[in-house]
Tab-separated table of C-alpha atoms and ligand atoms in Angstrom:
chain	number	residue	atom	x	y	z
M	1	UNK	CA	136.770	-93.743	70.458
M	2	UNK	CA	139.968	-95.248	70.436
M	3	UNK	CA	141.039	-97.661	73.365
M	4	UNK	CA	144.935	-97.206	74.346
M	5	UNK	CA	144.413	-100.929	76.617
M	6	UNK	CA	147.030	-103.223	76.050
M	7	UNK	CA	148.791	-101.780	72.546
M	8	UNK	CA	151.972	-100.714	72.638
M	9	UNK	CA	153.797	-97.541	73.295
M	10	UNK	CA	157.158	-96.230	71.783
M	11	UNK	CA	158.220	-92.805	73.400
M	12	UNK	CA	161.444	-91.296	72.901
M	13	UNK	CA	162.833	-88.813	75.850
M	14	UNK	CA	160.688	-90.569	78.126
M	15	UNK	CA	163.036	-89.549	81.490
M	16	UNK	CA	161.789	-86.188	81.639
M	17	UNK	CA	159.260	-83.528	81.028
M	18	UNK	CA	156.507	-84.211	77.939
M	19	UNK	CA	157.944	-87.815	77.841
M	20	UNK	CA	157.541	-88.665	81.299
M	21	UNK	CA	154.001	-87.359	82.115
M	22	UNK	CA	152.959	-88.911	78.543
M	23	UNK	CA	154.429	-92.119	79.525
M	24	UNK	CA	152.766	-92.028	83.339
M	25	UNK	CA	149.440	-91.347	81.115
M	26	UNK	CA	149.762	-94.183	78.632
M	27	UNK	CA	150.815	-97.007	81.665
M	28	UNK	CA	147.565	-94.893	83.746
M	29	UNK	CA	145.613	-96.467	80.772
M	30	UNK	CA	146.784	-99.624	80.388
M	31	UNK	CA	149.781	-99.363	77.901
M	32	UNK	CA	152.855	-101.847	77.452
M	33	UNK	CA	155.394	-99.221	77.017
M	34	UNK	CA	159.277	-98.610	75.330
M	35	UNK	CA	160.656	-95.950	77.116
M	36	UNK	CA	164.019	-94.279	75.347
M	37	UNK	CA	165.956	-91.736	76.494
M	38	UNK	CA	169.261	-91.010	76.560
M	39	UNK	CA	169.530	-90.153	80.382
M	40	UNK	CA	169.704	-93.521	82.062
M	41	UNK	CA	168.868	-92.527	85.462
M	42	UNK	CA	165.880	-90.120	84.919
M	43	UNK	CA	164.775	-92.953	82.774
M	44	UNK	CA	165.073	-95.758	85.285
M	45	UNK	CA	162.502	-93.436	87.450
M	46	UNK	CA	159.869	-92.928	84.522
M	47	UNK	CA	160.508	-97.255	84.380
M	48	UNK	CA	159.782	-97.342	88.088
M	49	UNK	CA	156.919	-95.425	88.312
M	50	UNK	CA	154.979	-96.862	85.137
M	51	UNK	CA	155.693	-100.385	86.704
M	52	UNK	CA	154.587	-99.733	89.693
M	53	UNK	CA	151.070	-98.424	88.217
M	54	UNK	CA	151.009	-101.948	86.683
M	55	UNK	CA	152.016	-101.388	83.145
M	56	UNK	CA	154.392	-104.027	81.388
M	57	UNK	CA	157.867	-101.852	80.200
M	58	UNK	CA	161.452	-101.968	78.513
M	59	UNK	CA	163.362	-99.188	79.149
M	60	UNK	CA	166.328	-98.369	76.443
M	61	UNK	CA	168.989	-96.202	77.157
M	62	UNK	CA	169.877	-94.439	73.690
M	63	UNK	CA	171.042	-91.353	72.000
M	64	UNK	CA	168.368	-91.020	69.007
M	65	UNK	CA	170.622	-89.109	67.237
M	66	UNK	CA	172.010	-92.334	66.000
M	67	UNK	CA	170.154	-93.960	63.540
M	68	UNK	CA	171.956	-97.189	64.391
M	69	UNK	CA	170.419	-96.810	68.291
M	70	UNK	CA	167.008	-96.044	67.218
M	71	UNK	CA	166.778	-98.758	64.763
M	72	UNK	CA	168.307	-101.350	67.634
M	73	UNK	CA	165.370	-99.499	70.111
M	74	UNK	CA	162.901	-100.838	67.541
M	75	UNK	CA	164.209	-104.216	67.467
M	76	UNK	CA	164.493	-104.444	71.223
M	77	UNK	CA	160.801	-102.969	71.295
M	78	UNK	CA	159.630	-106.062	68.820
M	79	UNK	CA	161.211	-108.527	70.471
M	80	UNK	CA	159.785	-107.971	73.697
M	81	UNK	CA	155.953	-107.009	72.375
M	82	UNK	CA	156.063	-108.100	68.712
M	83	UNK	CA	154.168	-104.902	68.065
M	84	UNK	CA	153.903	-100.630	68.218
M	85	UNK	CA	150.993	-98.976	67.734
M	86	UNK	CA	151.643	-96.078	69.019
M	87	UNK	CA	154.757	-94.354	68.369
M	88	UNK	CA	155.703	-90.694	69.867
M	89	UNK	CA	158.981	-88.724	69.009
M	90	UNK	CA	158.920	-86.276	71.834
M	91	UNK	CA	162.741	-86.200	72.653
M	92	UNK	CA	163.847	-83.054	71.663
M	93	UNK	CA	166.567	-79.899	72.761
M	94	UNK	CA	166.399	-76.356	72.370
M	95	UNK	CA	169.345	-74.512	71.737
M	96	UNK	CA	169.004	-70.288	71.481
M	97	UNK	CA	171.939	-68.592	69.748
M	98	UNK	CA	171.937	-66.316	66.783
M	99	UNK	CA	172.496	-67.314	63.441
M	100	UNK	CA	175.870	-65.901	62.601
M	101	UNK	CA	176.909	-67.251	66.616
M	102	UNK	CA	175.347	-70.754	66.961
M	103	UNK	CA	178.383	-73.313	66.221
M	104	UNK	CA	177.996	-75.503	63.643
M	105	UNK	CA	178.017	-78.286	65.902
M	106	UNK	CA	175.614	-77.164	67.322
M	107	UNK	CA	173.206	-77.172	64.568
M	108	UNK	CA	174.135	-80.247	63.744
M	109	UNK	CA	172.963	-81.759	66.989
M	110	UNK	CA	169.484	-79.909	67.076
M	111	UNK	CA	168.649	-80.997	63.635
M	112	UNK	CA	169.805	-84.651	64.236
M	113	UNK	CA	167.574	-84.600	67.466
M	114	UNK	CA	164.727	-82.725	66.616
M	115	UNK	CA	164.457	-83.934	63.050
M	116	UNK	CA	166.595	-86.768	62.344
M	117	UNK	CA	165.545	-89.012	65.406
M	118	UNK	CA	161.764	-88.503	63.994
M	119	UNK	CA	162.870	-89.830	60.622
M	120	UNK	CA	164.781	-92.731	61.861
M	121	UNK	CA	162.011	-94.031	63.760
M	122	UNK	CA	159.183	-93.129	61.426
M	123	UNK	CA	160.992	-95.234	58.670
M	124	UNK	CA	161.309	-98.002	60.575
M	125	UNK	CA	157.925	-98.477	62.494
M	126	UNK	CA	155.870	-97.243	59.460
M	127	UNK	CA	156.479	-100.469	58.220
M	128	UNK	CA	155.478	-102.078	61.017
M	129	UNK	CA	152.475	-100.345	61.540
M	130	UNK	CA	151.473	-101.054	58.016
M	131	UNK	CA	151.606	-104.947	58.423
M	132	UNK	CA	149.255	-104.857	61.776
M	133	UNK	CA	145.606	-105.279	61.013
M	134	UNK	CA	144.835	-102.639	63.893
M	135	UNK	CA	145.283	-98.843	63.765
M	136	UNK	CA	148.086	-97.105	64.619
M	137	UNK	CA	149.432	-93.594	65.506
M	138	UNK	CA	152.237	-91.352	64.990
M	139	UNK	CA	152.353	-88.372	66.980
M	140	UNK	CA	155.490	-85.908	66.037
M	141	UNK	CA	156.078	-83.043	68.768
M	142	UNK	CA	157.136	-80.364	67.225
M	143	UNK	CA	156.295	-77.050	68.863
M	144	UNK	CA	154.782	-73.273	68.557
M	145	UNK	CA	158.005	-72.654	66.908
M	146	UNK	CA	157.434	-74.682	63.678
M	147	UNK	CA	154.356	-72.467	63.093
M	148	UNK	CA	155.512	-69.115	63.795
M	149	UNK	CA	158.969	-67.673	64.356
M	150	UNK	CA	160.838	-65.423	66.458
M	151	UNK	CA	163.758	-63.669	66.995
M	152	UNK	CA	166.735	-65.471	69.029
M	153	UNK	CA	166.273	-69.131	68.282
M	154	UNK	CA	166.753	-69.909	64.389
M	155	UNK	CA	167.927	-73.391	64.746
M	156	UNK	CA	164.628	-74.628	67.020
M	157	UNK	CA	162.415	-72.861	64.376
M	158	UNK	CA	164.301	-74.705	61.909
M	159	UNK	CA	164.303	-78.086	63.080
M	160	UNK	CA	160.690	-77.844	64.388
M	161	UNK	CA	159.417	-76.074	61.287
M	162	UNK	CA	160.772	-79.342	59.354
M	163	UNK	CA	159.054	-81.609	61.735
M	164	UNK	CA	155.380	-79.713	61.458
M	165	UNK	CA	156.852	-80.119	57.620
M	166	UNK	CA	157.270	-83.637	57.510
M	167	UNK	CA	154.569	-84.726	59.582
M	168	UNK	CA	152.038	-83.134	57.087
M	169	UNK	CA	153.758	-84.405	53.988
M	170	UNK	CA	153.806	-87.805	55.700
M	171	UNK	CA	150.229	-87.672	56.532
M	172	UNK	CA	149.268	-86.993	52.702
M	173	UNK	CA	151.476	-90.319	51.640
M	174	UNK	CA	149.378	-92.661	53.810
M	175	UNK	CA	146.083	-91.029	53.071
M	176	UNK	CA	147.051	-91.758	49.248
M	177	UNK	CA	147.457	-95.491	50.240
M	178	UNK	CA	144.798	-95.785	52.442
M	179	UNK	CA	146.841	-96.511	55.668
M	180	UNK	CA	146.216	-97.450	58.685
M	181	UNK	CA	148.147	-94.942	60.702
M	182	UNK	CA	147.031	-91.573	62.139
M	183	UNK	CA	149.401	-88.777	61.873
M	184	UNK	CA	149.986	-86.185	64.709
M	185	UNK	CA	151.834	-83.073	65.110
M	186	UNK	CA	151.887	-81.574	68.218
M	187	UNK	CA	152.677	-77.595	69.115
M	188	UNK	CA	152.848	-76.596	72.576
M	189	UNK	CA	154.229	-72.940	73.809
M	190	UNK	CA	155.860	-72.768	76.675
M	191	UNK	CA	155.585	-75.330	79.470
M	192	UNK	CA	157.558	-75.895	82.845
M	193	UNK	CA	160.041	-79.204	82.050
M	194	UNK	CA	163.398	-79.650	81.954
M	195	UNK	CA	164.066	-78.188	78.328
M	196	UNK	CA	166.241	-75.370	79.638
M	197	UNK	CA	168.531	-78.153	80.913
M	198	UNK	CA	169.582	-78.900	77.637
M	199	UNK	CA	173.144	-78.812	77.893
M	200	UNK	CA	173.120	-81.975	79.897
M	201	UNK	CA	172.091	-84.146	77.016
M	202	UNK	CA	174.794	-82.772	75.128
M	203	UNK	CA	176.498	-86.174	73.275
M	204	UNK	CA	180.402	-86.535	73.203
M	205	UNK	CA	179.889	-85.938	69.229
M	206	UNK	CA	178.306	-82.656	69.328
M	207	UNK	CA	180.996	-81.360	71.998
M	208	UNK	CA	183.864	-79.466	72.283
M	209	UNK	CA	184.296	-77.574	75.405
M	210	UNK	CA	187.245	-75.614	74.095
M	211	UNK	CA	185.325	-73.355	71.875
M	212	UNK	CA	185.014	-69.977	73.325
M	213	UNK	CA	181.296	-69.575	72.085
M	214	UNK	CA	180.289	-71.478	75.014
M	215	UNK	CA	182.559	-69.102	77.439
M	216	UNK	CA	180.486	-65.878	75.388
M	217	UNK	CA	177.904	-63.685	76.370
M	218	UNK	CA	175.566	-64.646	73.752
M	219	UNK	CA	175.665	-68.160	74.663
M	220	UNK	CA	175.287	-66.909	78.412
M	221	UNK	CA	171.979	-64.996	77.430
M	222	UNK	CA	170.749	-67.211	75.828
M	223	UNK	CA	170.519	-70.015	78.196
M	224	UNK	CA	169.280	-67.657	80.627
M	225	UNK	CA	166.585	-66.575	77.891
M	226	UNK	CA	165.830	-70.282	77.919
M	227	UNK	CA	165.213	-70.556	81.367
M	228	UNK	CA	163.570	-67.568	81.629
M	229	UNK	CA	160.615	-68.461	79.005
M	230	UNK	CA	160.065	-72.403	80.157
M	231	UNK	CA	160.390	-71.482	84.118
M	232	UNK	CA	157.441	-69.441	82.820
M	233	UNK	CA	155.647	-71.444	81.046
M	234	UNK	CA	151.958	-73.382	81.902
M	235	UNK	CA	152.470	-76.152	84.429
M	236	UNK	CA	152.691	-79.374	82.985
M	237	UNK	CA	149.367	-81.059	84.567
M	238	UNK	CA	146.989	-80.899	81.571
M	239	UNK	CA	149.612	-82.036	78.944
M	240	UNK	CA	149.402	-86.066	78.786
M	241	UNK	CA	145.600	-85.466	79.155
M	242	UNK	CA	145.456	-83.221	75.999
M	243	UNK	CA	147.601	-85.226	74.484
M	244	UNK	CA	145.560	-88.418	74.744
M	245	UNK	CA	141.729	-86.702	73.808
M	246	UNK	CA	143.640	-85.249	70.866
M	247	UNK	CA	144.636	-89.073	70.095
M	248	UNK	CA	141.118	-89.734	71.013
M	249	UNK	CA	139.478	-87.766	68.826
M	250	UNK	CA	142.219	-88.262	66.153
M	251	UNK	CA	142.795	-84.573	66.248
M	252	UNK	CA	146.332	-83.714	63.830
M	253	UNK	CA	147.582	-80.312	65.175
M	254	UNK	CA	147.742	-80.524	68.858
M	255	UNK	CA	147.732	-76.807	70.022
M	256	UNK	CA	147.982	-76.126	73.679
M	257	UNK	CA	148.378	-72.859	74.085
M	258	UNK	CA	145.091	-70.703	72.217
M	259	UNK	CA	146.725	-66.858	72.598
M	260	UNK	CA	148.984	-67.836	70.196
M	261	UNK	CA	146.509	-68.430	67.525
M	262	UNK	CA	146.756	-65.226	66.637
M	263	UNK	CA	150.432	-65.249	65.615
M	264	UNK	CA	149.403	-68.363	63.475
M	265	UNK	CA	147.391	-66.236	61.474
M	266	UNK	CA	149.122	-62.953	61.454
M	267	UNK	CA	152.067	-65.295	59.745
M	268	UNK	CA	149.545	-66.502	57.276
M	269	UNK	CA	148.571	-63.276	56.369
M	270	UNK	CA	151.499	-61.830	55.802
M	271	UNK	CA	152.875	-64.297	53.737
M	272	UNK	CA	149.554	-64.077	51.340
M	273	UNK	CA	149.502	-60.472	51.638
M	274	UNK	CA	153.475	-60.080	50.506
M	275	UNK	CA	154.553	-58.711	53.867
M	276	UNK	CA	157.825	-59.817	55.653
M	277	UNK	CA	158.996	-60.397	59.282
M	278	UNK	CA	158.435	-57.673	61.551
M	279	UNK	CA	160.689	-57.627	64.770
M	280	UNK	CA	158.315	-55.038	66.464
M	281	UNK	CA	155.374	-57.372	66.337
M	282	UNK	CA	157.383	-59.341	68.685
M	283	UNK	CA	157.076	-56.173	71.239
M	284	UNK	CA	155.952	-57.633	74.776
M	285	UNK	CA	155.784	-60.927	73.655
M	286	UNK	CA	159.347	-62.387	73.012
T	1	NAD	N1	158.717	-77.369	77.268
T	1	NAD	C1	158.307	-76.577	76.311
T	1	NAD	O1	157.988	-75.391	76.546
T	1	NAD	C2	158.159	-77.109	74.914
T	1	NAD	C3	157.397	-76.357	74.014
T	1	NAD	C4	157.246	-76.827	72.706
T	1	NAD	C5	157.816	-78.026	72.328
T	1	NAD	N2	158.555	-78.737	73.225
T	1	NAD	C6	159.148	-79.997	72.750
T	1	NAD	O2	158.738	-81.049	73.585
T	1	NAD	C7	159.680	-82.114	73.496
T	1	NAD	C8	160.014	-82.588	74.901
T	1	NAD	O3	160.688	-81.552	75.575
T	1	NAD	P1	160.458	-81.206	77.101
T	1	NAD	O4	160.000	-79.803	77.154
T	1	NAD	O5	159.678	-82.262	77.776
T	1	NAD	O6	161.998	-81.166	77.582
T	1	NAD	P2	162.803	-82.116	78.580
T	1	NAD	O7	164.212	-81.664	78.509
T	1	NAD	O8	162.131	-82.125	79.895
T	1	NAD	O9	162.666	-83.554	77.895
T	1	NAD	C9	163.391	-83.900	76.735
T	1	NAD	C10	163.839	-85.340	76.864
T	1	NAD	O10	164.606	-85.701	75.691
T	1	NAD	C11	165.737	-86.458	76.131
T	1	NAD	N3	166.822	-86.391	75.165
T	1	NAD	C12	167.586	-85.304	74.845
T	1	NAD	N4	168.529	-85.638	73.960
T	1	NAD	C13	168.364	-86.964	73.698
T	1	NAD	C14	169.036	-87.890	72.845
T	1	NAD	N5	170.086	-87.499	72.081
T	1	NAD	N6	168.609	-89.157	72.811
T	1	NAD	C15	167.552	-89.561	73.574
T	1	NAD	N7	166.872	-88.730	74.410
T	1	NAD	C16	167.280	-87.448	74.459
T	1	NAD	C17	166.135	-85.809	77.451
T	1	NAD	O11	166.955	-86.631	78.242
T	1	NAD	C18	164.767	-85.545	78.068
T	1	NAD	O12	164.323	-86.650	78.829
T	1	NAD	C19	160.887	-81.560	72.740
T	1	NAD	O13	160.831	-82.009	71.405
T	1	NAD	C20	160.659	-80.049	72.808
T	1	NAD	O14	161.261	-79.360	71.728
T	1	NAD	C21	158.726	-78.308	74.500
């Protein structure tokens, strides 16, 4: 089984939700942690608390949207601990809003967060991890959403459909040279954290308050949608725990939600069986 003691934690989004509990975990088990997030004060309480469960810590205030900040987060993170063995890219928005409404702005920003951050760190600590002598892991959180889609929420099935994407096609590249990394992908459904508070990550470069899309109905509904399903959502008490058996047993799809295996496979099925999105099979679910 793999012992977490002493190596060395890298978790974007650490200030709230996923990040935060994950964090807690990792210092609960002896970790030396990085903790990024672009909210300075939430983070400076994740900081607090994993220091004051005894675990050594940097915190890094940076928007991971910019390659330039991640790739100075890495540095800082060598510097202090000369080593990451365990890197997660949690930080993450969700942003509802139909095709034909969602700005393009807007798009921009969810794929640069949801998929861009997870490049910009995996190319730089890949390397990293491939000159220690020790294994490492990667774990990607993606969500539900990159393995089955809805209706209301294109660009989060997007941008977490390339991360379930990437994290595979990564996985295959170090198996063909024998790495020492294991790859994870991790796809919760709904759970109770701050992801409905999205709009107060928003950075200066994805905003412009005088577009009336954010005065509209749609984008009213749909935050209220967004509340609606994570307000609803399991508790988030059992997440760091799954998260570090799955590690543990060196598990690479992290499912935490089991009733919506089913949707997995009814997706499967009708792509092998030539069938094509149904809206009604989303009837009492979404
Ligand atoms: N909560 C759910 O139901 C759910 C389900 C599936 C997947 N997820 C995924 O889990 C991950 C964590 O989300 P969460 O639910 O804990 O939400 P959250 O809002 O509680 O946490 C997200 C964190 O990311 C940080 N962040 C946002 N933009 C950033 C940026 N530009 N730079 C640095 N940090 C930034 C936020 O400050 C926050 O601390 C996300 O990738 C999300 O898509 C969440």
């Amino acid at each position: 089984m793999k012992d977490f003691k002493n190596q060395v934690m890298f978790i974007t989004g650490a200030a709230h939700g996923f990040g935060k509990v994950i964090a807690e975990e990792g210092a609960q088990r002896g970790m030396r942690l990085a903790l990024i997030d672009i909210d300075e004060p939430a983070l400076q309480a994740t900081y607090k608390d994993v220091t004051d469960a005894g675990a050594e810590a940097i915190m890094i205030a940076a928007d991971v949207t910019k390659e330039d900040a991640v790739d100075a987060a890495v540095d800082q993170t060598m510097t202090k601990f000369g080593q990451i063995n365990l890197l997660i890219n949690n930080a993450g928005i969700a942003l509802p809003g139909r095709m034909w409404e969602l700005p393009t702005r807007d798009w921009e920003w969810i794929m640069h967060i949801n998929v861009m951050s997870q490049v910009y760190a995996m190319k730089r600590i890949i390397p990293i991890m491939l000159k220690q002598k020790t294994r490492s892991d990667i774990l990607n959180v993606a969500s539900i959403a990159g393995l089955v889609d809805t209706p209301g929420m294109p660009s989060y099935h997007a941008s977490k459909f390339a991360a379930v994407g990437m994290t595979e096609a990564t996985a295959y590249d170090l198996q063909r040279i024998d790495a020492n990394i294991d790859m994870h992908v991790m796809c919760p459904g709904f759970v109770q954290t701050d992801l409905y508070h999205t709009e107060n990550h928003r950075p200066a470069q994805y905003s412009d308050p005088t577009d009336p899309y954010y005065q509209s109905e749609a984008y009213l509904k749909g935050q209220q949608f967004a509340k609606y399903v994570i307000t609803n959502g399991k508790p988030i008490d059992s997440i760091a725990d799954t998260v570090f058996k799955a590690l543990e047993d060196n598990r690479f799809y992290i499912l935490t939600h089991p009733e919506f295996n089913p949707l997995i496979s009814d997706r499967v099925n009708r792509i092998v069986n030539d069938g094509a999105p149904d809206v009604h099979v989303m009837d009492g679910i979404m």
